[in-house]
XYZ file of C-alpha atoms in Angstrom:
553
model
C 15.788 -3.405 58.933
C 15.013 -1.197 56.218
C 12.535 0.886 58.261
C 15.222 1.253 61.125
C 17.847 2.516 58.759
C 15.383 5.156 57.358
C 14.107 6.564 60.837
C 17.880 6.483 61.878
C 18.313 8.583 58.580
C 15.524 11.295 59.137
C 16.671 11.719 63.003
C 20.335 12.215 61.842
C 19.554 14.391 58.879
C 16.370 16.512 60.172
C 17.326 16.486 64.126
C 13.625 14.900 64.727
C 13.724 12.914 68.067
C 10.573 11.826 69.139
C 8.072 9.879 67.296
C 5.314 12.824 66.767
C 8.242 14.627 64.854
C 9.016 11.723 62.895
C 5.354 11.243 62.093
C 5.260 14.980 60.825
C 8.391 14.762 59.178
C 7.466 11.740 57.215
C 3.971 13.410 55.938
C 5.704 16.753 54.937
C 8.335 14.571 52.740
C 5.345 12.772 50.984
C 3.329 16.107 50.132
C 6.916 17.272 48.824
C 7.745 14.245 46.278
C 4.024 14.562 44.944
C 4.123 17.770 44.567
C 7.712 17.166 42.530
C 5.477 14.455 40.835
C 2.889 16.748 39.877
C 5.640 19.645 38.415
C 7.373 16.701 36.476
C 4.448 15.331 35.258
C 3.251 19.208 34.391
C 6.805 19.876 32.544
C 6.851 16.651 30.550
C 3.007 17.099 29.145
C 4.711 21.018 27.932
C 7.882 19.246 26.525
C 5.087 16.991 24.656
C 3.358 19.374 23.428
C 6.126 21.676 21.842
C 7.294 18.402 20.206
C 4.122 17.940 18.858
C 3.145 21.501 17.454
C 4.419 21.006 14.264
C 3.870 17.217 13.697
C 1.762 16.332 10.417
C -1.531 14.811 11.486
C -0.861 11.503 10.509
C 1.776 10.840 12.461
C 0.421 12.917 15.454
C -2.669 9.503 15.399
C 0.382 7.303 14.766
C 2.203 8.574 17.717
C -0.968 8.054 19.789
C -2.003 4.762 18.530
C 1.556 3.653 19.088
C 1.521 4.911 22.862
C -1.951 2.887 23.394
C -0.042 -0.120 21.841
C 2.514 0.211 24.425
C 0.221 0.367 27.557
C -1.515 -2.688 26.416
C 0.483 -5.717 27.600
C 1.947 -7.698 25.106
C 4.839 -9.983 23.744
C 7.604 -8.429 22.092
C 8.591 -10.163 18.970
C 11.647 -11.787 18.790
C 13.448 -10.479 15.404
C 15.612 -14.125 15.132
C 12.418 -15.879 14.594
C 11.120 -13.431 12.523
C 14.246 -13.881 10.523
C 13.721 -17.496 10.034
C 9.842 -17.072 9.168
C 10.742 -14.800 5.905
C 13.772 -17.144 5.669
C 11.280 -20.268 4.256
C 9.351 -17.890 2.104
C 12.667 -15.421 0.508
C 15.571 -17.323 1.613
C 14.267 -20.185 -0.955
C 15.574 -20.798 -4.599
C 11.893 -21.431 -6.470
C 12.009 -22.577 -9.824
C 9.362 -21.764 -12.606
C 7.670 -23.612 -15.559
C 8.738 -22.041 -18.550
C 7.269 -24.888 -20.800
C 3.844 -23.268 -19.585
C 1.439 -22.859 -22.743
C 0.184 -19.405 -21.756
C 3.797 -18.221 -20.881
C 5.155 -19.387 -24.248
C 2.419 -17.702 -26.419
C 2.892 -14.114 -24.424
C 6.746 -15.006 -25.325
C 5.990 -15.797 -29.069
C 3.846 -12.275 -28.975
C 6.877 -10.378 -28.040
C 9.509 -11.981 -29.850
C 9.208 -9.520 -32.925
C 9.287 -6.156 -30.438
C 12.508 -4.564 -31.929
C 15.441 -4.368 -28.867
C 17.504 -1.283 -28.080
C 21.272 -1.114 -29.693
C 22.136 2.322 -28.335
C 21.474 2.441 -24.349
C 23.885 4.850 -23.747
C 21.822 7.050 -25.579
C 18.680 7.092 -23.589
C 20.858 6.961 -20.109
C 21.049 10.556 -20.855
C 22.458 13.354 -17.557
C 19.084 15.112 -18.253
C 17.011 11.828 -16.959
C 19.469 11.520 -14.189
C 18.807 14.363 -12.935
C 14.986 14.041 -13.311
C 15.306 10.740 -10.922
C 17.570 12.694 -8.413
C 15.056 15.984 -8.799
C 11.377 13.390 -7.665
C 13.943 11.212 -4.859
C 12.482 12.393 -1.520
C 14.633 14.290 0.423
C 14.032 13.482 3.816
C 12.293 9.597 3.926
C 13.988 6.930 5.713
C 17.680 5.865 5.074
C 19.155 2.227 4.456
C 21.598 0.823 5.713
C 24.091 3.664 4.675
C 22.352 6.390 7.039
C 22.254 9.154 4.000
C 18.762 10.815 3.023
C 18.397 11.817 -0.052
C 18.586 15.190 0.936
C 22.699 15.307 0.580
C 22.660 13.652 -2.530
C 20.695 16.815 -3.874
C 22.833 19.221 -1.692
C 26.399 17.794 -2.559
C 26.871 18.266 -6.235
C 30.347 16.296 -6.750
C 28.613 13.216 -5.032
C 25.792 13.486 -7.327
C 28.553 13.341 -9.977
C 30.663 10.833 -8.985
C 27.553 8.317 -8.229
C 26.072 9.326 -12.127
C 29.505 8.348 -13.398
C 29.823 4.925 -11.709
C 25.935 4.184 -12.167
C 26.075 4.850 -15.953
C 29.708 2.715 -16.699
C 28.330 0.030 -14.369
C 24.766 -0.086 -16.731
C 26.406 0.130 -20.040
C 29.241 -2.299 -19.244
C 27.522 -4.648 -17.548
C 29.810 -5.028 -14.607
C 28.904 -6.148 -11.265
C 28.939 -2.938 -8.466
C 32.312 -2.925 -6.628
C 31.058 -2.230 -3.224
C 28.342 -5.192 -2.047
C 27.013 -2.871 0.622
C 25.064 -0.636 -1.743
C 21.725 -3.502 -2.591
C 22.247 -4.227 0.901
C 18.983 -3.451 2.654
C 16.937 -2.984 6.078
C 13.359 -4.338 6.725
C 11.323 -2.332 9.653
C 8.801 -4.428 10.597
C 5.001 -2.615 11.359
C 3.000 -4.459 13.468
C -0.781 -5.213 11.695
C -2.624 -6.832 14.178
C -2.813 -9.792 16.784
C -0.325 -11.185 18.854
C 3.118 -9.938 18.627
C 4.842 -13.392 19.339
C 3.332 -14.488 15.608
C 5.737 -13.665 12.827
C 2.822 -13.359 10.077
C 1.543 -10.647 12.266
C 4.023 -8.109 10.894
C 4.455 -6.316 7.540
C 7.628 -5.775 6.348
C 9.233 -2.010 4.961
C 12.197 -2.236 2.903
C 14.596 0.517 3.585
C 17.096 0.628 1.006
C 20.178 2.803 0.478
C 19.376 6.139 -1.279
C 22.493 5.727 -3.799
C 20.613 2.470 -4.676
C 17.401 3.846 -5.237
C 18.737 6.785 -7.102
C 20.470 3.697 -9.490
C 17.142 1.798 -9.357
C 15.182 4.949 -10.295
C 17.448 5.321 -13.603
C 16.801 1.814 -14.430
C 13.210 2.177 -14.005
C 12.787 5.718 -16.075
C 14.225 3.773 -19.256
C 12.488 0.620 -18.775
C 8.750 2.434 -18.350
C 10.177 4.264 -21.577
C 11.285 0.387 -23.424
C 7.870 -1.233 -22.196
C 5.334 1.901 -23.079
C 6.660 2.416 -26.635
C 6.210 -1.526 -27.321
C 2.980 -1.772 -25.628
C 4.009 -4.788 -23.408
C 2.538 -3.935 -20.510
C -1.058 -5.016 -20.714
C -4.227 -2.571 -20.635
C -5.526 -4.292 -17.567
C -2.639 -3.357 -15.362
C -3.578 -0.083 -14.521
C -0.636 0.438 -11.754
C 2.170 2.328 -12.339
C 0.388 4.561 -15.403
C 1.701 8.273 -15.422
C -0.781 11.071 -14.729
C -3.698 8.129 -13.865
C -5.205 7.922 -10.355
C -4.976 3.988 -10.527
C -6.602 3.198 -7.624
C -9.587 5.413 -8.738
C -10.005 4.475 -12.088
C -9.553 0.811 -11.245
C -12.469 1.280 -8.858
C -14.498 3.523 -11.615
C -14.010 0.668 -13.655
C -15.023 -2.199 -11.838
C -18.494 0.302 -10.274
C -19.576 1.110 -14.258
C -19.435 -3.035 -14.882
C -21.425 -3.625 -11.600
C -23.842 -1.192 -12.261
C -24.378 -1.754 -15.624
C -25.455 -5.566 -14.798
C -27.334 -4.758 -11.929
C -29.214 -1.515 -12.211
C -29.207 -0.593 -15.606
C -29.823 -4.090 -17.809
C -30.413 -6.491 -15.072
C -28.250 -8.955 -16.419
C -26.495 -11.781 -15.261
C -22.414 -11.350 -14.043
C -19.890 -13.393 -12.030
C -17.015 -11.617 -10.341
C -13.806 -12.909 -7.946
C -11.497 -11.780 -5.913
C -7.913 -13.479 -6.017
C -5.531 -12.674 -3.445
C -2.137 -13.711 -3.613
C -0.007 -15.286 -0.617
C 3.170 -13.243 0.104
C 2.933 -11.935 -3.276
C 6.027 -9.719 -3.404
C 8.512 -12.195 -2.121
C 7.309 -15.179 -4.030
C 8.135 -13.991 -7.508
C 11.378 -16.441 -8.488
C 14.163 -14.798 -9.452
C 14.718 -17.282 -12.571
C 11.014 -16.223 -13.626
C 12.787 -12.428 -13.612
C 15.569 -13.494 -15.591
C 13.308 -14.859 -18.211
C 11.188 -11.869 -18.283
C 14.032 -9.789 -19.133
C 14.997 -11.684 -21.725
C 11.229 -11.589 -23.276
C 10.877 -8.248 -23.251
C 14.465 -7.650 -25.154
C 16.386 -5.529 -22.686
C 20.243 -4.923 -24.237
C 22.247 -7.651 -22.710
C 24.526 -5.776 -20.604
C 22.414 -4.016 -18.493
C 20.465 -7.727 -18.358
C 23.649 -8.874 -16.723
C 23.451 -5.976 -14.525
C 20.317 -6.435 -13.441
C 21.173 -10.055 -12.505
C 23.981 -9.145 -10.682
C 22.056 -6.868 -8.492
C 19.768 -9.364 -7.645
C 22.192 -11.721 -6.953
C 23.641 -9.407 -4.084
C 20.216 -8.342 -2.371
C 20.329 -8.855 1.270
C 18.678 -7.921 4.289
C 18.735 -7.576 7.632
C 15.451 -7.682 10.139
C 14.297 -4.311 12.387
C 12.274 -4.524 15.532
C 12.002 -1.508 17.936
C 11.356 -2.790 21.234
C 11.472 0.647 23.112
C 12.011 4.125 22.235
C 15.367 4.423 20.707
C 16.012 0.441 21.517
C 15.941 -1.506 18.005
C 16.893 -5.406 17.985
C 18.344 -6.550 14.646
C 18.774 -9.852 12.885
C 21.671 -11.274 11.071
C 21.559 -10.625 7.451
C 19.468 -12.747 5.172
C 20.519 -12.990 1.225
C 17.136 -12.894 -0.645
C 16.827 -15.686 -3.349
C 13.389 -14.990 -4.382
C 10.704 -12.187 -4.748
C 11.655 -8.356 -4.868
C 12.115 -5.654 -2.694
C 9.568 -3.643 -2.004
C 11.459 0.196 -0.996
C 12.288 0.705 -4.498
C 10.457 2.127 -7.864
C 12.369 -0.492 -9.772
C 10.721 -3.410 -7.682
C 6.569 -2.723 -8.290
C 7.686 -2.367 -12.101
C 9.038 -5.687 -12.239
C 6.082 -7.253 -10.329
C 4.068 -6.227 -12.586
C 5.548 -7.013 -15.418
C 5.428 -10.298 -13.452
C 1.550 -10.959 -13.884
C 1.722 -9.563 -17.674
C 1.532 -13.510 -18.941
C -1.589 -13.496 -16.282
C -3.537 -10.718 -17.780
C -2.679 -11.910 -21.921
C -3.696 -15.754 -20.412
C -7.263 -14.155 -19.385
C -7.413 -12.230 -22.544
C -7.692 -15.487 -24.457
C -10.066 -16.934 -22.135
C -14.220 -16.569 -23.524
C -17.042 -15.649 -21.455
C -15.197 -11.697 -20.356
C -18.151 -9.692 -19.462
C -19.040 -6.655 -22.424
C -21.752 -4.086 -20.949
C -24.733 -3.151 -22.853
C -24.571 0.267 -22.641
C -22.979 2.149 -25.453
C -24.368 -0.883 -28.148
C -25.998 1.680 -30.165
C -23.058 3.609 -30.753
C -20.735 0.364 -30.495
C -18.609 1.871 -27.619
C -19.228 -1.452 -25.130
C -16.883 -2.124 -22.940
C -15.123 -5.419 -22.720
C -13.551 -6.446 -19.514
C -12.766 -9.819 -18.221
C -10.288 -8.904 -15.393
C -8.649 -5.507 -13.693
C -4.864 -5.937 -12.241
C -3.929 -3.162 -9.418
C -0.424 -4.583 -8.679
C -1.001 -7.931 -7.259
C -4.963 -7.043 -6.532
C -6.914 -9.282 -9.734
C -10.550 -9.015 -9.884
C -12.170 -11.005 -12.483
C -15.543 -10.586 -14.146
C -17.135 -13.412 -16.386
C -20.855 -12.997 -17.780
C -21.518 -16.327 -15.985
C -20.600 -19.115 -13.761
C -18.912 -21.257 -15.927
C -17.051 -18.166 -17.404
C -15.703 -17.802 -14.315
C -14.794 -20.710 -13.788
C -13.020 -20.973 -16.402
C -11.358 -17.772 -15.729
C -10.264 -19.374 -11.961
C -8.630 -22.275 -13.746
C -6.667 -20.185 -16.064
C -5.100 -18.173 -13.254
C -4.799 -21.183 -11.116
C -2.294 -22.685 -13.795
C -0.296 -20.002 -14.590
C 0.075 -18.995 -11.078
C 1.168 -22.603 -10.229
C 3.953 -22.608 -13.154
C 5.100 -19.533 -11.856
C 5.431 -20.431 -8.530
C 2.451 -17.821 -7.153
C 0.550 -19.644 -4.720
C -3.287 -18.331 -4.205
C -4.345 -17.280 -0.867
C -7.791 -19.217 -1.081
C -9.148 -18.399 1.995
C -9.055 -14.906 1.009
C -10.227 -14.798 -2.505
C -13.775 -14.780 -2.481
C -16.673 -15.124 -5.486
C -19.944 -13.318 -5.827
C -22.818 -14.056 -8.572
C -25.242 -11.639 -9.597
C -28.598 -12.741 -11.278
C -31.798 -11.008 -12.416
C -33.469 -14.204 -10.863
C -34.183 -14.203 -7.638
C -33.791 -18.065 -7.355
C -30.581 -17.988 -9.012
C -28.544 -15.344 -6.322
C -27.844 -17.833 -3.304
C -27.109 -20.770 -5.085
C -23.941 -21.749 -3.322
C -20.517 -21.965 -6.063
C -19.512 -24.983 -7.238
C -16.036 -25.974 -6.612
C -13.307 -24.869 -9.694
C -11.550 -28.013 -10.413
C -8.109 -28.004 -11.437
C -5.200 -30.231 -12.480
C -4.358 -30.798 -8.718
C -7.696 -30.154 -6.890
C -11.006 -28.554 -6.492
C -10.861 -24.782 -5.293
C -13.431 -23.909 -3.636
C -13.550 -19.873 -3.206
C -15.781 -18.861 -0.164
C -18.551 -17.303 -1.687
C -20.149 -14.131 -0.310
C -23.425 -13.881 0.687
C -26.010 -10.751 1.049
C -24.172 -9.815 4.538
C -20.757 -10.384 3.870
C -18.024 -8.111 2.062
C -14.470 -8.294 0.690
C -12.281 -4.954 0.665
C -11.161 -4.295 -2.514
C -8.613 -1.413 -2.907
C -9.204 -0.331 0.180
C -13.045 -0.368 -0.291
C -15.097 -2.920 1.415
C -17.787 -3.972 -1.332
C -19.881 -7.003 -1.787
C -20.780 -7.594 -5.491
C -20.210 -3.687 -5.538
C -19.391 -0.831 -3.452
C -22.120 0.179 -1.447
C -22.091 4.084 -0.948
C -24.641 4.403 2.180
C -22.413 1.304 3.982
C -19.496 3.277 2.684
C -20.383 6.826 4.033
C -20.791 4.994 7.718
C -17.385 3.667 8.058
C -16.306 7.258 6.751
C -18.648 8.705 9.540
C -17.172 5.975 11.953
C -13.716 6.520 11.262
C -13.942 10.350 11.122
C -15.789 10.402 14.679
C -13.070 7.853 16.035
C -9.994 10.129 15.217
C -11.936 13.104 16.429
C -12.402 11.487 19.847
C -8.526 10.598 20.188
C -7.630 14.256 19.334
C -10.214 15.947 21.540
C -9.546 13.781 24.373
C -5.500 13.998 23.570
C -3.459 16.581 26.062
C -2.967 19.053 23.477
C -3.583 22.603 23.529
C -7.298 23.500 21.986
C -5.125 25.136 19.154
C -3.435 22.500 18.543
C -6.240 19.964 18.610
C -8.155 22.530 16.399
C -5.581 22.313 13.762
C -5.168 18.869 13.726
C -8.862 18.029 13.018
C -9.015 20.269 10.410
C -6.540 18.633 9.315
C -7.611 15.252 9.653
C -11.089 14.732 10.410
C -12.908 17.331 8.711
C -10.597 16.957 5.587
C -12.211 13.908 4.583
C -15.033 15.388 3.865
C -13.296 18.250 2.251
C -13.202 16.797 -1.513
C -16.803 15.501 -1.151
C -18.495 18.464 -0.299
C -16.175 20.497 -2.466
C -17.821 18.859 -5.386
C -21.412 19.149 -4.015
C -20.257 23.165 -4.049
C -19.347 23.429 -7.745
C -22.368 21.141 -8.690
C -24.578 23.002 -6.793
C -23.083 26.366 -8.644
C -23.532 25.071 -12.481
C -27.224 24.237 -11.209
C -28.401 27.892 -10.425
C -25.824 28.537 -13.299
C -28.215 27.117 -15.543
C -31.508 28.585 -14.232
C -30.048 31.737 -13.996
C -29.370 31.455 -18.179
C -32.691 29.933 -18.608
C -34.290 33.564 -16.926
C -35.697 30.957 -13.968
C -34.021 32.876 -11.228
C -31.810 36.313 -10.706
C -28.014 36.784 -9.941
C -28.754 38.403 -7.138
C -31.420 35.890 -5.657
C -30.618 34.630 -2.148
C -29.061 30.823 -2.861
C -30.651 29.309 0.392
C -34.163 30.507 -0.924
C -33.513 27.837 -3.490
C -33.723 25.161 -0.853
C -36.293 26.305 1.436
C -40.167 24.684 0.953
C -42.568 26.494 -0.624
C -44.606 27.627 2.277
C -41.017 29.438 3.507
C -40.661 31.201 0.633
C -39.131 29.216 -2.262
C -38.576 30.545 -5.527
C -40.394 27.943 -7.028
C-alpha cells in the first residue's frame, strides 16, 4: 500500500505517467538525497572541526575515546541502582574502636600540642583572599550552577560570602541555607560492563561558595597541623612546594636499589590497597580526630555540622546533553572527594596508621651513607590512601601486615586483599620464589598474592614488580605514545590541527626526558672543554661519531 501511495505521489507531483519515467524519476531522487548526504556529512565534519581547533589535547583524546565508547554497544547504567550501590557503602553509620591501643598512644602523643585561643586571628581577609585568588575559575559547578569565575568577578558577593563564612567559623553556628554542602557526583565510566555499579568512579562536584568555605578551613588547619608536627613524615601528600608523587617514587627506587644492586641484601615490601577508601572513613572516627588534634571548639562544632548536612545526588549522561539523576542521598560516612578540605582530613585519617608502623621493629635502614651515618630508615611510604611497606625481612613484614590489619579493622578500613600484593627480595637464589606464608591475624590468615618474576603491581601510576623497571617502563611510554599518535593521525582533522595536537601530546612526553639528556649532555663537553680536552668551537656531533669517522678522541 505504501508503494502505491508513493508512485501515486511522484505521478501527481512530477507529471511522470508511464513506468520508464517513474523508473528515471525514482533514480534521479536517489542520486539527489546522497548527494544531500554527502554535503551534510561534508558540513558537519567542518562544524567539527572549528569546534575542535582550540580544544586542549586531552580532551580532544577524551572526546574521541568517548565517541568510540558510544559506537560500541553497550548497557546504559541505570543511576537508581547506582544510587543504592554507594547507598550500602556511604549511606551507612560505621562506628570505630577508639579503645584501640595504637589509636590511644598517637592520642596520648598529642595531648600536650598547645590549642589555638584566638581563631579569629588567623581567619584573617588576606588568607581569604589567597583561597579565592588559587579557586579555579572555570572547573565544573555544583549543584548551584556558579563557576568560580563570578565569585572573582563580583566583588560584593565575594564580600558578603567572607562575612557569613567567617561569623559562621568563629561562632560555631550551623549554615542557614542546607543547599550550600549539598553536592553532585558525575560518574566516569573505568572499564567493563556498564550495567555493574563498581564499574564507575565517582566525581564530586560541589558548590563553589562551599569550596571557597572549605578552602579557608583547610589554609588554617595545614597552618595548626604543620606548626605541631602532627602530620607524620611518611605522608608525603599534600606537602607544599613537594612533587609527592615523585619523591614518593624516588624514595621507594633509592630503598630498592640499595638492597638489590648496591649491597645485595635481603628486603620485604607490600602493597596495601584499601576498599572504597574515601567513603569508608566514619564520620565518628572524624569527630575524634578533631578533637585529638585540639581544633578550638567552635569551629569543631562547625565542622560537625557540615558533615552532618552533606548530601548528594547521582549523575549519569546517557546522550549528549541527556543526564539521568538520582534522588538525593545524605552521606553518613567517608568524605567528599571535590574539595581541598576532604584529602586533608583523609589523611589525617591514616596518621594513627603511619605512628602504629613507626613502633613496629624490623623497618628497613639502607647501608649506604653508614660511614657518614646519614642511613635512611624507612618502614612504610603513605601517598594518600596508597601504603607501601618495607621490612628487612619476612617476618618484619609480617609483622608490619598485622599492625595495619588491626588498626584498619578498629577504624572501620577494610583491606582490599586481592589487590595488595607482597614481593621478597633475597641475595639467595633459593630464597626468591619461596611462596609467602599467610599473615595471621586476630580474625584470620591473610594471605597477600605474592608476585612472581612476571607479574607487576602499579604503584603511583607506575607498574613495578619489586621495583620499577625503566626498559619495561620506556615500552608502555613507547606504546602509549604510538597509540595516541594513531588516533590523531587517523582522526578527521585538518593536518594543522593534527600537527598541533601531537606536539602537544605525543611528542611532549618525551619532552622533559630528552630535555634533561640536553643539559647533561652540555655540562659534559662543559667539562672537557675546561679540562683543554676539546675547543668551543668543536663540532658537538664529532663527539659522538667512531673513531674511524673522525672522533675527537
Amino acid at each position: 500500500m505504501q508503494q502505491v501511495a508513493n508512485i501515486r505521489m511522484l505521478v501527481k507531483k512530477y507529471k511522470a505517467v508511464s513506468f520508464a519515467e517513474i523508473t528515471s524519476l525514482v533514480e534521479k531522487l536517489k542520486a539527489r538525497l546522497q548527494l544531500l548526504q554527502s554535503k551534510i556529512a561534508l558540513r558537519q565534519a567542518d562544524e567539527n572541526r572549528v569546534r575542535v581547533r582550540q580544544m586542549p589535547a586531552k580532551m580532544l583524546l577524551r572526546s574521541m575515546e568517548r565517541e568510540e565508547e558510544t559506537q560500541a554497544p553497550s548497557e546504559m547504567p541505570d543511576v537508581h541502582r547506582i544510587r543504592e550501590y554507594w547507598e550500602t557503602i556511604v549511606g551507612v553509620k560505621k562506628p570505630f574502636n577508639s579503645k584501640n591501643v595504637q589509636l590511644q598512644a598517637w592520642e596520648q602523643s598529642l595531648s600536650q600540642i598547645p590549642e589555638d585561643s584566638d581563631l579569629t586571628g588567623h581567619l584573617t581577609k588576606e588568607l581569604w583572599d589567597r583561597v579565592v585568588r588559587k579557586a579555579k575559575p572555570w572547573k565544573a559547578h555544583g549543584p548551584d550552577g556558579l563557576q568560580g569565575y563570578w565569585w572573582k568577578v563580583f566583588v560584593s558577593a565575594n564580600m558578603a560570602l567572607h562575612k557569613l563564612v567567617l561569623h559562621h567559623l568563629t561562632s560555631g553556628e550551623s549554615l542557614p541555607q542546607p543547599w550550600i554542602t549539598e553536592g553532585r557526583i558525575v560518574l566516569i565510566h573505568k572499564a567493563g560492563p556498564k550495567s555493574k555499579p563498581e564499574n564507575f568512579r565517582p566525581i564530586a562536584c560541589l558548590n563553589t561558595c562551599y569550596k571557597l568555605l572549605t578552602g579557608y578551613v583547610t589554609m588554617y588547619l595545614n597552618q595548626h597541623v604543620t606548626e605541631r608536627k602532627i602530620m607524620p613524615k611518611e605522608q608525603i601528600a599534600l606537602r607544599g612546594g613537594v612533587w609527592g608523587c615523585a619523591h614518593a617514587l624516588t624514595l621507594d627506587q633509592t630503598l630498592i636499589s640499595d638492597a638489590q644492586d648496591q649491597k645485595q641484601r635481603p628486603i620485604s615490601v607490600a602493597w596495601i590497597d584499601y576498599a572504597k577508601a574515601f567513603d569508608s572513613v566514619p564520620h565518628s572516627y572524624i569527630k575524634w580526630l578533631l578533637s585529638v588534634i585540639r581544633i578550638p571548639d567552635l569551629l569543631k562544632k562547625f565542622l560537625v555540622s557540615i558533615m552532618t548536612n552533606w548530601r548528594v545526588r547521582y549523575e549519569v549522561r546517557i546522550k549528549r546533553g541527556q543526564t539521568d539523576r538520582s534522588n538525593y542521598l545524605k552521606i553518613r560516612s567517608g568524605v567528599l572527594q571535590g574539595d581541598s578540605f576532604s584529602p586533608l582530613l583523609f589523611c589525617l585519617a591514616m596518621a594513627p596508621i603511619s605512628q602504629a608502623l613507626n613502633n613496629v621493629s624490623g623497618a628497613y635502614v639502607t647501608a649506604s651513607g653508614s660511614k657518614k651515618n646519614l642511613q635512611l630508615s624507612l618502614s612504610h611510604i603513605f601517598y594518600m590512601d596508597d601504603l607501601k611497606l618495607y621490612g628487612n625481612s619476612r617476618e618484619s613484614l609480617a609483622k608490619q601486615i598485622k599492625c595495619v590489619t588491626s588498626i584498619s579493622k578498629d577504624i572501620n578500613m577494610e583491606l582490599n586483599v586481592k589487590k595488595c600484593a607482597v614481593a621478597h627480595f633475597s641475595p639467595n637464589p633459593l630464597e626468591k620464589q619461596v611462596p609467602v606464608d599467610p599473615v595471621t591475624t586476630v580474625d584470620k590468615d591473610i594471605n597477600f598474592p605474592l608476585l612472581d618474576a612476571e607479574s607487576v603491581y602499579k604503584y603511583l601510576g607506575i607498574q613495578q614488580r619489586l621495583g620499577v623497571k625503566e626498559p619495561e617502563a620506556w615500552e608502555r611510554v613507547a606504546e602509549r605514545c604510538s597509540t595516541v599518535a594513531r588516533k590523531i593521525w587517523s582522526s578527521e582533522l585538518t593536518f594543522r590541527q593534527k600537527n598541533k595536537y601531537s606536539q602537544c601530546h605525543s611528542n611532549g612526553k618525551y619532552a622533559s626526558v630528552l630535555k634533561q639528556g640536553d643539559t647533561t649532555d652540555t655540562e659534559l663537553r662543559k667539562i672537557l672543554k675546561k679540562q683543554k680536552s676539546r675547543y668551543k668551537a668543536n663540532c658537538v656531533e664529532r663527539f659522538y661519531l667512531p673513531a674511524e669517522q673522525g672522533d675527537v678522541a
